[in-house]
């Protein structure tokens, strides 16, 4: 389960802006029915999109029209179905029951159609070719071709699900062809991995260092900060030095440092211990050039004294690179062309302060695989012990096909409600959203990563049922002598480390068939990063109740 401090400042700092299975190759042949026009139609739509579609409104509009034409064709066939006649043994009560079932399925289909309309409208709004870099508009960010196809695929599958919902009450036999993976689309197939990236080389000089300082929030925030430090270290040709565990987290217990260096084929990252051994009597930060201006380097006097307490002296006071910038969460966007000359220095050891809030070349940083040229899928990944423990847990409790849910609750109510669109949902509404994802998959269990109270998770479990069958919510059990899956952590005395447990949760979630995250959580965003980099992302991945508002929102204080 996700663990962290109860401090509300940490909760605030953990919020960010809201900005699989392979398809079965065997085609099932069966007697052609009047409804198979839908499968053919969907294949035609996808083929057309593959040849012609980019993120343009005209193309999307044509696609939407095609979808609704398919729906209209289906409805015309549906209304042409002759009335069902019952034999002599049928009773009026049986007929009434069937009528009730038909009305229920029609209402369910209407609900799904309205939900689909809302999703398609949001997709339509994200395809506008008109952008204004000088505008303060909060309009949605443009959509890429890959994401456009992924979202469209979801809606095509949803269309088939709506058809199946309507047909199910008429007992017309096997209607699985409407949503079966054998049509070649795959309900929750893996998302396409982007092969081309915009990258830079990281070739550091052996005697030039960038000292990482990360203070904001918890581990997920610090990993984002480290990733940005790596980007700066590559731009400036420096080796990145991780801070002392006395000042920050013990990174080598959580992430694989050796893996990072292997990815680049040379030493690009040093632990603080390795740095101290190399520098010996020259343990000093020669120069502070601060990316965050207010307060400079996001450091106060207490943190400066803590840096000095373990033998690291300061060669000068922190100096802002851009004195006019505002508070940490109001930093202006800067680009490589202005960064390199601003931070270039001949000093041996440079520090630039906390980088969590740095808005710099985000389109580079958020690429699958990151902004740096390397030979690995991902650079920052869990330690080997955590990776093996996650695999053992999955083999013990989950199997190859499972949904993972990051259900952030602690401190989320207050901070979600001050956002433009709240991200804190009542348990019954959250359960409905989870069930919509469950319906798209064949996953028998859900792995639950949460900081929620037991009263909340118990209620959630009672509501997660499909076709009268409960879908278990699986949480990691507390270690006992009978548990063997976590032996590696126990043997190395890190089984009770909160950051190790948090990274273990992330790793399990990143290995799931489908992932449901908490919008606004950096914990969720780090899982999405791993899934994209590892190639485990699914077209069915989504934020909990994505695109919806809570059906009840409390007033602010």
Coordinates of C-alpha atoms in Angstrom, one line a residue:
X1 CA 0.0 0.0 0.0
X2 CA 1.1 3.6 -0.6
X3 CA 2.5 5.1 2.5
X4 CA 3.6 8.7 3.2
X5 CA 3.6 11.5 5.7
X6 CA 0.3 12.9 7.0
X7 CA 1.7 16.4 6.6
X8 CA -0.7 18.5 4.5
X9 CA 2.1 20.4 2.8
X10 CA 3.4 17.1 1.5
X11 CA -0.1 16.2 0.2
X12 CA -0.2 19.6 -1.6
X13 CA 3.2 19.0 -3.1
X14 CA 2.2 15.5 -4.3
X15 CA -0.5 17.0 -6.5
X16 CA 0.4 17.9 -10.1
X17 CA -1.4 19.7 -12.8
X18 CA -3.9 17.6 -14.8
X19 CA -2.6 18.3 -18.1
X20 CA -1.7 -6.6 -21.9
X21 CA -2.7 -8.7 -23.5
X22 CA -2.0 -9.5 -27.1
X23 CA -5.0 -10.0 -29.4
X24 CA -6.0 -13.7 -30.0
X25 CA -4.6 -14.6 -33.5
X26 CA -7.2 -17.3 -34.0
X27 CA -10.3 -16.0 -35.9
X28 CA -13.5 -17.7 -34.8
X29 CA -15.8 -18.5 -37.8
X30 CA -19.5 -18.9 -37.3
X31 CA -22.7 -18.6 -39.2
X32 CA -23.2 -15.0 -40.5
X33 CA -25.9 -13.1 -38.7
X34 CA -27.5 -9.8 -39.7
X35 CA -25.6 -8.1 -36.9
X36 CA -22.1 -9.0 -38.2
X37 CA -22.2 -5.7 -40.2
X38 CA -20.9 -4.1 -37.0
X39 CA -17.6 -6.2 -37.0
X40 CA -17.1 -5.4 -40.7
X41 CA -17.9 -1.8 -40.1
X42 CA -15.4 -1.5 -37.3
X43 CA -12.6 -3.0 -39.4
X44 CA -13.4 -0.6 -42.2
X45 CA -13.3 2.3 -39.8
X46 CA -9.9 1.4 -38.3
X47 CA -8.4 0.7 -41.7
X48 CA -9.6 4.1 -43.0
X49 CA -8.3 5.9 -39.9
X50 CA -4.9 4.1 -40.2
X51 CA -4.5 5.5 -43.7
X52 CA -5.8 9.0 -43.3
X53 CA -6.3 10.2 -39.8
X54 CA -4.2 12.7 -38.0
X55 CA -5.3 14.9 -35.1
X56 CA -7.6 17.2 -37.2
X57 CA -11.2 18.1 -36.6
X58 CA -12.4 17.2 -40.1
X59 CA -11.0 13.7 -39.8
X60 CA -12.4 13.2 -36.3
X61 CA -15.8 14.6 -37.3
X62 CA -15.9 12.0 -40.1
X63 CA -15.0 9.3 -37.6
X64 CA -17.7 10.3 -35.2
X65 CA -20.3 10.3 -38.0
X66 CA -19.1 6.9 -39.0
X67 CA -19.6 5.6 -35.5
X68 CA -23.1 7.0 -35.2
X69 CA -24.0 5.7 -38.7
X70 CA -23.0 2.2 -37.5
X71 CA -25.2 2.7 -34.4
X72 CA -28.1 3.8 -36.5
X73 CA -27.7 0.9 -38.8
X74 CA -27.7 -1.4 -35.8
X75 CA -30.8 0.2 -34.3
X76 CA -32.7 -0.1 -37.6
X77 CA -31.9 -3.8 -37.6
X78 CA -32.8 -4.0 -33.9
X79 CA -36.2 -2.5 -34.3
X80 CA -36.8 -4.9 -37.2
X81 CA -36.5 -7.9 -35.0
X82 CA -39.9 -9.7 -34.8
X83 CA -41.6 -10.0 -31.5
X84 CA -40.7 -13.0 -29.4
X85 CA -43.6 -15.4 -29.1
X86 CA -43.9 -17.7 -26.1
X87 CA -45.2 -21.3 -26.1
X88 CA -48.3 -22.5 -24.2
X89 CA -46.3 -22.9 -21.0
X90 CA -45.3 -19.3 -20.9
X91 CA -47.0 -17.1 -18.3
X92 CA -47.7 -13.4 -18.2
X93 CA -45.2 -13.1 -15.3
X94 CA -42.4 -14.5 -17.5
X95 CA -43.3 -12.1 -20.3
X96 CA -43.3 -9.2 -17.8
X97 CA -39.9 -10.3 -16.5
X98 CA -38.5 -10.3 -20.1
X99 CA -40.0 -6.9 -20.7
X100 CA -38.4 -5.5 -17.6
X101 CA -35.1 -7.0 -18.7
X102 CA -35.4 -5.3 -22.1
X103 CA -36.2 -2.0 -20.6
X104 CA -33.3 -2.3 -18.2
X105 CA -30.8 -3.1 -21.0
X106 CA -32.2 -0.2 -23.1
X107 CA -31.7 2.2 -20.2
X108 CA -28.2 0.9 -19.6
X109 CA -27.4 1.3 -23.3
X110 CA -28.7 4.9 -23.2
X111 CA -26.5 5.6 -20.2
X112 CA -23.5 4.2 -22.1
X113 CA -24.3 6.2 -25.2
X114 CA -24.5 9.5 -23.2
X115 CA -21.2 8.6 -21.6
X116 CA -19.7 7.9 -25.0
X117 CA -21.0 11.2 -26.4
X118 CA -19.2 13.0 -23.5
X119 CA -15.9 11.3 -24.2
X120 CA -16.1 11.9 -27.9
X121 CA -16.8 15.6 -27.4
X122 CA -13.7 15.9 -25.2
X123 CA -11.7 14.1 -27.8
X124 CA -13.1 16.5 -30.5
X125 CA -12.1 19.6 -28.5
X126 CA -8.5 18.3 -28.2
X127 CA -8.1 18.2 -31.9
X128 CA -8.2 21.9 -32.6
X129 CA -5.3 23.0 -34.8
X130 CA -5.5 26.5 -33.5
X131 CA -3.1 27.2 -30.6
X132 CA -1.9 30.5 -29.2
X133 CA 1.3 30.4 -27.2
X134 CA 0.7 33.9 -25.8
X135 CA -2.8 33.1 -24.6
X136 CA -3.6 32.4 -21.0
X137 CA -6.3 30.0 -22.2
X138 CA -6.8 26.8 -20.2
X139 CA -8.1 24.9 -23.3
X140 CA -7.1 21.2 -23.5
X141 CA -3.7 20.3 -24.8
X142 CA -3.6 19.0 -28.4
X143 CA -3.8 15.2 -28.9
X144 CA -1.2 13.1 -30.7
X145 CA -2.0 10.7 -33.5
X146 CA -1.2 7.7 -31.3
X147 CA -3.4 8.9 -28.5
X148 CA -6.1 9.8 -30.9
X149 CA -6.1 6.2 -32.3
X150 CA -6.0 4.8 -28.8
X151 CA -9.0 6.8 -27.6
X152 CA -10.9 6.1 -30.8
X153 CA -10.3 2.4 -30.3
X154 CA -11.8 2.6 -26.8
X155 CA -15.0 4.1 -28.2
X156 CA -15.3 1.6 -31.0
X157 CA -15.2 -1.2 -28.4
X158 CA -17.6 0.7 -26.3
X159 CA -20.0 0.9 -29.3
X160 CA -19.9 -2.9 -29.6
X161 CA -20.5 -3.2 -25.8
X162 CA -23.6 -1.0 -26.2
X163 CA -24.9 -3.3 -29.0
X164 CA -24.3 -6.4 -26.9
X165 CA -26.2 -4.8 -24.0
X166 CA -29.2 -4.2 -26.2
X167 CA -29.1 -7.7 -27.7
X168 CA -28.6 -9.6 -24.5
X169 CA -32.2 -9.1 -23.3
X170 CA -33.5 -10.6 -26.6
X171 CA -31.8 -14.0 -26.1
X172 CA -30.6 -14.1 -29.7
X173 CA -27.8 -16.6 -29.0
X174 CA -24.1 -15.8 -29.2
X175 CA -23.5 -12.0 -29.7
X176 CA -19.9 -12.1 -28.6
X177 CA -18.8 -11.2 -32.2
X178 CA -19.8 -7.6 -31.4
X179 CA -17.0 -7.2 -28.8
X180 CA -14.8 -10.2 -29.3
X181 CA -11.0 -9.7 -29.5
X182 CA -11.0 -11.8 -32.7
X183 CA -12.2 -8.8 -34.8
X184 CA -8.6 -7.8 -34.6
X185 CA -8.9 -4.8 -32.3
X186 CA -8.5 -6.3 -28.8
X187 CA -10.5 -4.8 -26.0
X188 CA -7.5 -3.9 -23.8
X189 CA -4.6 -4.5 -26.1
X190 CA -1.2 -2.9 -25.3
X191 CA -0.8 0.7 -26.4
X192 CA 1.5 1.3 -29.3
X193 CA 5.1 2.1 -28.2
X194 CA 6.5 5.3 -29.8
X195 CA 9.8 4.3 -31.4
X196 CA 11.3 7.7 -32.3
X197 CA 12.4 10.1 -29.6
X198 CA 14.0 13.5 -29.4
X199 CA 17.1 12.9 -27.3
X200 CA 20.5 14.3 -26.3
X201 CA 23.7 12.5 -25.4
X202 CA 25.0 12.4 -21.8
X203 CA 28.8 12.5 -22.0
X204 CA 30.0 14.0 -18.7
X205 CA 33.5 15.1 -17.9
X206 CA 34.9 13.1 -15.1
X207 CA 35.9 16.0 -13.0
X208 CA 32.7 18.1 -13.3
X209 CA 29.7 17.3 -11.1
X210 CA 26.1 18.4 -10.6
X211 CA 25.0 18.0 -7.0
X212 CA 21.3 16.9 -6.8
X213 CA 19.1 18.6 -4.2
X214 CA 15.5 17.5 -3.9
X215 CA 13.2 18.6 -1.1
X216 CA 9.6 18.8 -2.3
X217 CA 7.1 16.2 -1.1
X218 CA 7.8 12.5 -1.0
X219 CA 9.7 10.0 -3.1
X220 CA 7.6 10.3 -6.3
X221 CA 8.3 14.0 -6.3
X222 CA 12.0 13.4 -5.7
X223 CA 12.2 11.0 -8.6
X224 CA 10.7 13.7 -10.9
X225 CA 13.3 16.1 -9.5
X226 CA 16.1 13.6 -10.1
X227 CA 15.0 13.0 -13.7
X228 CA 15.2 16.8 -14.4
X229 CA 18.6 16.9 -12.7
X230 CA 19.7 14.2 -15.1
X231 CA 18.6 16.3 -18.0
X232 CA 20.5 19.3 -16.8
X233 CA 23.6 17.1 -16.1
X234 CA 23.5 15.9 -19.7
X235 CA 23.1 19.5 -21.0
X236 CA 26.0 20.7 -18.9
X237 CA 28.3 17.7 -19.4
X238 CA 28.4 16.8 -15.7
X239 CA 28.2 13.6 -13.5
X240 CA 25.2 13.7 -11.3
X241 CA 25.8 13.2 -7.5
X242 CA 23.0 11.8 -5.4
X243 CA 22.6 13.5 -2.0
X244 CA 23.5 11.8 1.3
X245 CA 20.8 9.6 2.9
X246 CA 21.2 11.9 6.0
X247 CA 19.8 14.7 3.9
X248 CA 17.4 12.8 1.5
X249 CA 16.1 9.3 0.8
X250 CA 18.4 6.3 0.5
X251 CA 18.1 6.1 -3.2
X252 CA 20.2 3.0 -3.8
X253 CA 17.6 0.9 -1.8
X254 CA 14.8 2.1 -4.0
X255 CA 16.2 2.6 -7.5
X256 CA 18.8 0.7 -9.5
X257 CA 21.9 3.0 -9.6
X258 CA 24.0 0.4 -11.5
X259 CA 21.3 0.1 -14.1
X260 CA 21.4 3.8 -14.8
X261 CA 25.1 3.8 -15.5
X262 CA 24.8 0.6 -17.6
X263 CA 22.2 2.3 -19.7
X264 CA 24.7 5.0 -20.8
X265 CA 27.8 2.7 -20.9
X266 CA 29.7 5.0 -18.5
X267 CA 29.5 6.5 -15.1
X268 CA 26.9 9.3 -15.2
X269 CA 25.6 9.0 -11.6
X270 CA 27.5 8.7 -8.3
X271 CA 26.2 7.9 -4.8
X272 CA 27.2 10.4 -2.1
X273 CA 29.5 7.8 -0.7
X274 CA 31.3 7.3 -4.0
X275 CA 31.5 11.1 -4.5
X276 CA 33.1 11.5 -1.0
X277 CA 35.7 8.8 -1.8
X278 CA 36.7 10.5 -5.0
X279 CA 36.8 14.1 -3.6
X280 CA 38.3 13.1 -0.2
X281 CA 39.3 16.5 1.3
X282 CA 37.5 18.6 -1.3
X283 CA 33.9 18.1 -0.2
X284 CA 32.5 21.4 -1.4
X285 CA 29.7 22.8 -3.6
X286 CA 31.7 25.4 -5.5
X287 CA 28.7 27.4 -6.9
X288 CA 25.0 27.6 -6.5
X289 CA 23.0 28.8 -9.6
X290 CA 19.4 28.5 -8.6
X291 CA 16.7 27.5 -11.1
X292 CA 14.0 28.3 -8.5
X293 CA 14.4 32.0 -7.5
X294 CA 12.0 32.4 -4.6
X295 CA 13.3 31.2 -2.2
X296 CA 16.7 30.7 -4.0
X297 CA 17.3 27.1 -4.9
X298 CA 14.2 26.3 -2.7
X299 CA 16.6 26.2 0.2
X300 CA 16.2 27.8 3.6
X301 CA 19.0 28.3 6.2
X302 CA 18.0 25.1 8.0
X303 CA 18.6 23.0 4.9
X304 CA 21.9 24.7 4.2
X305 CA 23.1 23.9 7.7
X306 CA 22.0 20.3 7.2
X307 CA 24.1 20.1 4.1
X308 CA 27.1 21.4 6.0
X309 CA 26.5 19.0 8.9
X310 CA 27.8 16.0 7.0
X311 CA 31.0 17.7 5.7
X312 CA 29.9 19.5 2.6
X313 CA 31.0 23.2 2.6
X314 CA 29.6 26.0 0.5
X315 CA 31.7 28.0 -1.9
X316 CA 29.2 30.8 -2.1
X317 CA 25.6 31.8 -1.5
X318 CA 22.8 30.6 -3.7
X319 CA 22.3 33.0 -6.6
X320 CA 19.0 33.0 -8.7
X321 CA 19.4 32.5 -12.4
X322 CA 16.2 34.4 -13.1
X323 CA 15.6 36.8 -10.1
X324 CA 12.3 37.9 -11.5
X325 CA 10.6 34.5 -11.3
X326 CA 7.9 33.9 -8.8
X327 CA 7.2 31.2 -6.2
X328 CA 8.2 27.6 -6.9
X329 CA 4.9 26.6 -8.3
X330 CA 4.8 29.7 -10.5
X331 CA 8.1 29.3 -12.3
X332 CA 8.3 30.5 -15.9
X333 CA 9.0 28.1 -18.7
X334 CA 12.6 28.1 -19.9
X335 CA 14.2 26.4 -22.9
X336 CA 17.6 24.7 -23.6
X337 CA 18.8 27.7 -25.6
X338 CA 18.7 29.9 -22.5
X339 CA 19.5 27.3 -19.9
X340 CA 22.9 26.2 -21.2
X341 CA 24.6 29.6 -21.2
X342 CA 22.9 30.5 -17.9
X343 CA 24.2 27.5 -16.0
X344 CA 27.5 26.8 -17.8
X345 CA 30.4 27.1 -15.4
X346 CA 34.0 25.9 -15.0
X347 CA 33.4 25.3 -11.3
X348 CA 34.0 21.6 -10.4
X349 CA 30.9 21.1 -8.3
X350 CA 27.6 22.9 -9.2
X351 CA 24.2 22.9 -7.6
X352 CA 21.0 24.2 -9.0
X353 CA 18.6 23.4 -6.2
X354 CA 15.2 21.6 -6.1
X355 CA 13.9 21.0 -9.7
X356 CA 10.5 19.5 -9.0
X357 CA 8.7 22.7 -10.0
X358 CA 11.0 23.4 -13.0
X359 CA 8.9 23.9 -16.1
X360 CA 11.6 23.1 -18.7
X361 CA 11.2 21.3 -22.0
X362 CA 8.4 19.1 -20.7
X363 CA 7.7 17.6 -24.1
X364 CA 11.3 16.1 -24.0
X365 CA 11.0 15.0 -20.4
X366 CA 7.7 13.2 -20.8
X367 CA 8.6 11.1 -23.8
X368 CA 8.5 7.3 -23.2
X369 CA 12.1 6.5 -22.3
X370 CA 12.9 10.1 -21.3
X371 CA 14.9 12.9 -23.1
X372 CA 18.3 11.2 -23.0
X373 CA 19.9 8.8 -25.5
X374 CA 20.4 5.3 -23.9
X375 CA 20.1 1.6 -24.6
X376 CA 17.4 0.7 -22.0
X377 CA 13.7 0.9 -21.9
X378 CA 13.7 3.2 -18.9
X379 CA 16.6 4.8 -16.9
X380 CA 15.1 5.3 -13.4
X381 CA 13.6 2.0 -12.4
X382 CA 13.1 0.0 -9.2
X383 CA 16.0 -1.8 -7.6
X384 CA 16.6 -5.5 -8.4
X385 CA 15.4 -6.7 -5.0
X386 CA 12.1 -4.8 -5.5
X387 CA 11.7 -6.0 -9.1
X388 CA 12.1 -9.7 -8.0
X389 CA 9.8 -9.2 -5.0
X390 CA 7.1 -7.7 -7.2
X391 CA 7.4 -10.7 -9.6
X392 CA 7.1 -13.1 -6.7
X393 CA 4.0 -11.3 -5.4
X394 CA 2.3 -11.4 -8.8
X395 CA 3.1 -15.1 -9.2
X396 CA 1.7 -15.8 -5.7
X397 CA -1.5 -13.7 -5.6
X398 CA -2.4 -12.2 -9.0
X399 CA -1.2 -14.1 -12.1
X400 CA -0.5 -12.7 -15.5
X401 CA -3.9 -11.0 -16.0
X402 CA -4.9 -8.4 -13.3
X403 CA -6.1 -4.8 -13.0
X404 CA -4.1 -2.5 -10.7
X405 CA -5.8 0.5 -9.0
X406 CA -4.0 3.3 -7.3
X407 CA -6.8 4.7 -5.0
X408 CA -5.4 7.8 -3.4
X409 CA -7.5 9.0 -0.4
X410 CA -5.4 10.4 2.4
X411 CA -5.4 14.2 2.2
X412 CA -7.0 14.1 -1.2
X413 CA -10.5 15.3 -0.3
X414 CA -9.4 18.9 0.6
X415 CA -6.9 19.4 -2.1
X416 CA -9.0 17.8 -4.9
X417 CA -11.9 20.1 -4.0
X418 CA -9.9 23.3 -4.5
X419 CA -9.0 22.3 -8.1
X420 CA -11.2 23.3 -11.0
X421 CA -12.3 19.7 -11.5
X422 CA -12.3 17.7 -8.2
X423 CA -10.6 14.3 -8.3
X424 CA -12.1 12.9 -5.0
X425 CA -15.0 10.6 -5.8
X426 CA -17.6 9.0 -3.4
X427 CA -17.0 5.3 -3.0
X428 CA -20.2 4.2 -4.9
X429 CA -19.3 6.4 -7.9
X430 CA -15.7 5.2 -7.8
X431 CA -17.0 1.6 -7.8
X432 CA -19.1 2.3 -10.9
X433 CA -16.1 3.7 -12.7
X434 CA -13.9 0.7 -11.7
X435 CA -16.6 -1.7 -12.9
X436 CA -16.7 -0.1 -16.4
X437 CA -13.0 -1.0 -16.7
X438 CA -13.5 -4.5 -15.3
X439 CA -16.2 -5.1 -18.0
X440 CA -13.6 -4.5 -20.7
X441 CA -11.2 -7.1 -19.4
X442 CA -11.2 -10.7 -18.4
X443 CA -9.0 -9.9 -15.3
X444 CA -10.3 -11.9 -12.3
X445 CA -8.7 -9.7 -9.6
X446 CA -7.8 -6.1 -8.9
X447 CA -4.6 -5.2 -7.1
X448 CA -5.3 -2.3 -4.7
X449 CA -2.6 0.3 -3.9
X450 CA -4.2 2.7 -1.4
X451 CA -3.8 4.8 1.7
X452 CA -7.5 4.6 2.3
X453 CA -9.1 3.7 5.6
X454 CA -10.4 0.1 6.0
X455 CA -13.9 1.5 6.3
X456 CA -13.6 2.9 2.7
X457 CA -11.9 -0.2 1.2
X458 CA -14.5 -2.5 2.8
X459 CA -17.3 -0.5 1.2
X460 CA -15.5 -0.4 -2.1
X461 CA -15.0 -4.2 -2.1
X462 CA -18.7 -4.8 -1.4
X463 CA -19.6 -2.8 -4.5
X464 CA -17.1 -4.4 -6.9
X465 CA -19.2 -7.2 -8.3
X466 CA -19.9 -8.1 -12.0
X467 CA -22.7 -10.5 -13.0
X468 CA -23.3 -11.3 -9.4
X469 CA -19.6 -12.3 -8.8
X470 CA -17.3 -10.4 -6.6
X471 CA -14.1 -9.2 -8.1
X472 CA -11.5 -9.4 -5.2
X473 CA -9.5 -6.4 -4.2
X474 CA -6.0 -7.7 -3.3
X475 CA -3.7 -5.8 -1.0
X476 CA -0.2 -6.8 0.1
X477 CA -0.4 -8.7 3.4
X478 CA 1.6 -7.8 6.4
X479 CA 4.7 -9.9 6.6
X480 CA 4.6 -13.1 8.7
X481 CA 6.9 -16.1 8.9
X482 CA 4.5 -17.9 6.7
X483 CA 4.8 -15.4 3.9
X484 CA 7.6 -16.3 1.4
X485 CA 7.1 -13.9 -1.5
X486 CA 8.9 -11.0 0.4
X487 CA 11.8 -13.0 1.7
X488 CA 14.4 -11.0 -0.3
X489 CA 13.3 -7.7 1.4
X490 CA 13.1 -9.3 4.8
X491 CA 16.6 -10.9 4.4
X492 CA 18.1 -7.5 3.5
X493 CA 16.3 -5.7 6.3
X494 CA 14.4 -3.3 4.1
X495 CA 11.0 -4.9 4.3
X496 CA 9.7 -2.2 6.7
X497 CA 11.1 0.8 4.8
X498 CA 8.1 2.9 3.7
X499 CA 9.8 4.0 0.5
X500 CA 10.7 0.5 -0.4
X501 CA 7.1 -0.5 0.1
X502 CA 5.9 2.4 -2.0
X503 CA 8.2 1.5 -4.8
X504 CA 7.1 -2.1 -4.6
X505 CA 3.5 -1.0 -5.0
X506 CA 4.5 1.1 -8.1
X507 CA 6.3 -1.9 -9.6
X508 CA 3.3 -4.2 -9.2
X509 CA 1.0 -1.6 -10.7
X510 CA 3.4 -1.0 -13.6
X511 CA 3.3 -4.8 -14.4
X512 CA -0.5 -5.0 -14.5
X513 CA -2.7 -5.7 -17.6
X514 CA -4.7 -2.5 -17.1
X515 CA -4.0 0.4 -14.7
X516 CA -6.4 2.8 -13.1
X517 CA -4.7 5.8 -11.5
X518 CA -5.6 8.8 -9.3
X519 CA -5.6 12.0 -11.3
X520 CA -3.2 14.6 -9.8
X521 CA -1.0 12.1 -8.0
X522 CA 2.7 12.0 -8.8
X523 CA 2.6 8.4 -7.5
X524 CA 0.3 7.6 -10.3
X525 CA 2.3 9.5 -12.8
X526 CA 5.4 7.6 -12.0
X527 CA 3.5 4.3 -12.6
X528 CA 2.4 5.6 -16.0
X529 CA 6.0 6.5 -16.8
X530 CA 7.2 3.0 -16.0
X531 CA 4.3 1.4 -18.0
X532 CA 5.1 3.5 -21.1
X533 CA 8.8 2.8 -20.8
X534 CA 8.4 -0.9 -20.2
X535 CA 5.8 -1.3 -23.0
X536 CA 3.1 -2.6 -20.5
X537 CA 0.7 0.4 -21.1
X538 CA -2.8 -0.6 -22.2
X539 CA -5.3 1.3 -24.3
X540 CA -7.7 0.8 -21.4
X541 CA -5.4 2.6 -18.9
X542 CA -7.2 5.6 -17.4
X543 CA -7.6 7.8 -14.4
X544 CA -10.3 6.9 -12.0
X545 CA -13.6 8.3 -13.3
X546 CA -11.7 10.1 -16.0
X547 CA -13.7 13.0 -17.5
X548 CA -16.3 13.0 -14.7
X549 CA -17.1 15.2 -11.8
X550 CA -17.9 13.8 -8.3
X551 CA -21.7 13.5 -8.0
X552 CA -21.4 15.3 -4.6
X553 CA -18.8 17.9 -3.6
X554 CA -18.4 19.3 -0.1
X555 CA -18.0 23.0 0.4
X556 CA -14.6 24.5 1.0
X557 CA -13.6 25.8 4.4

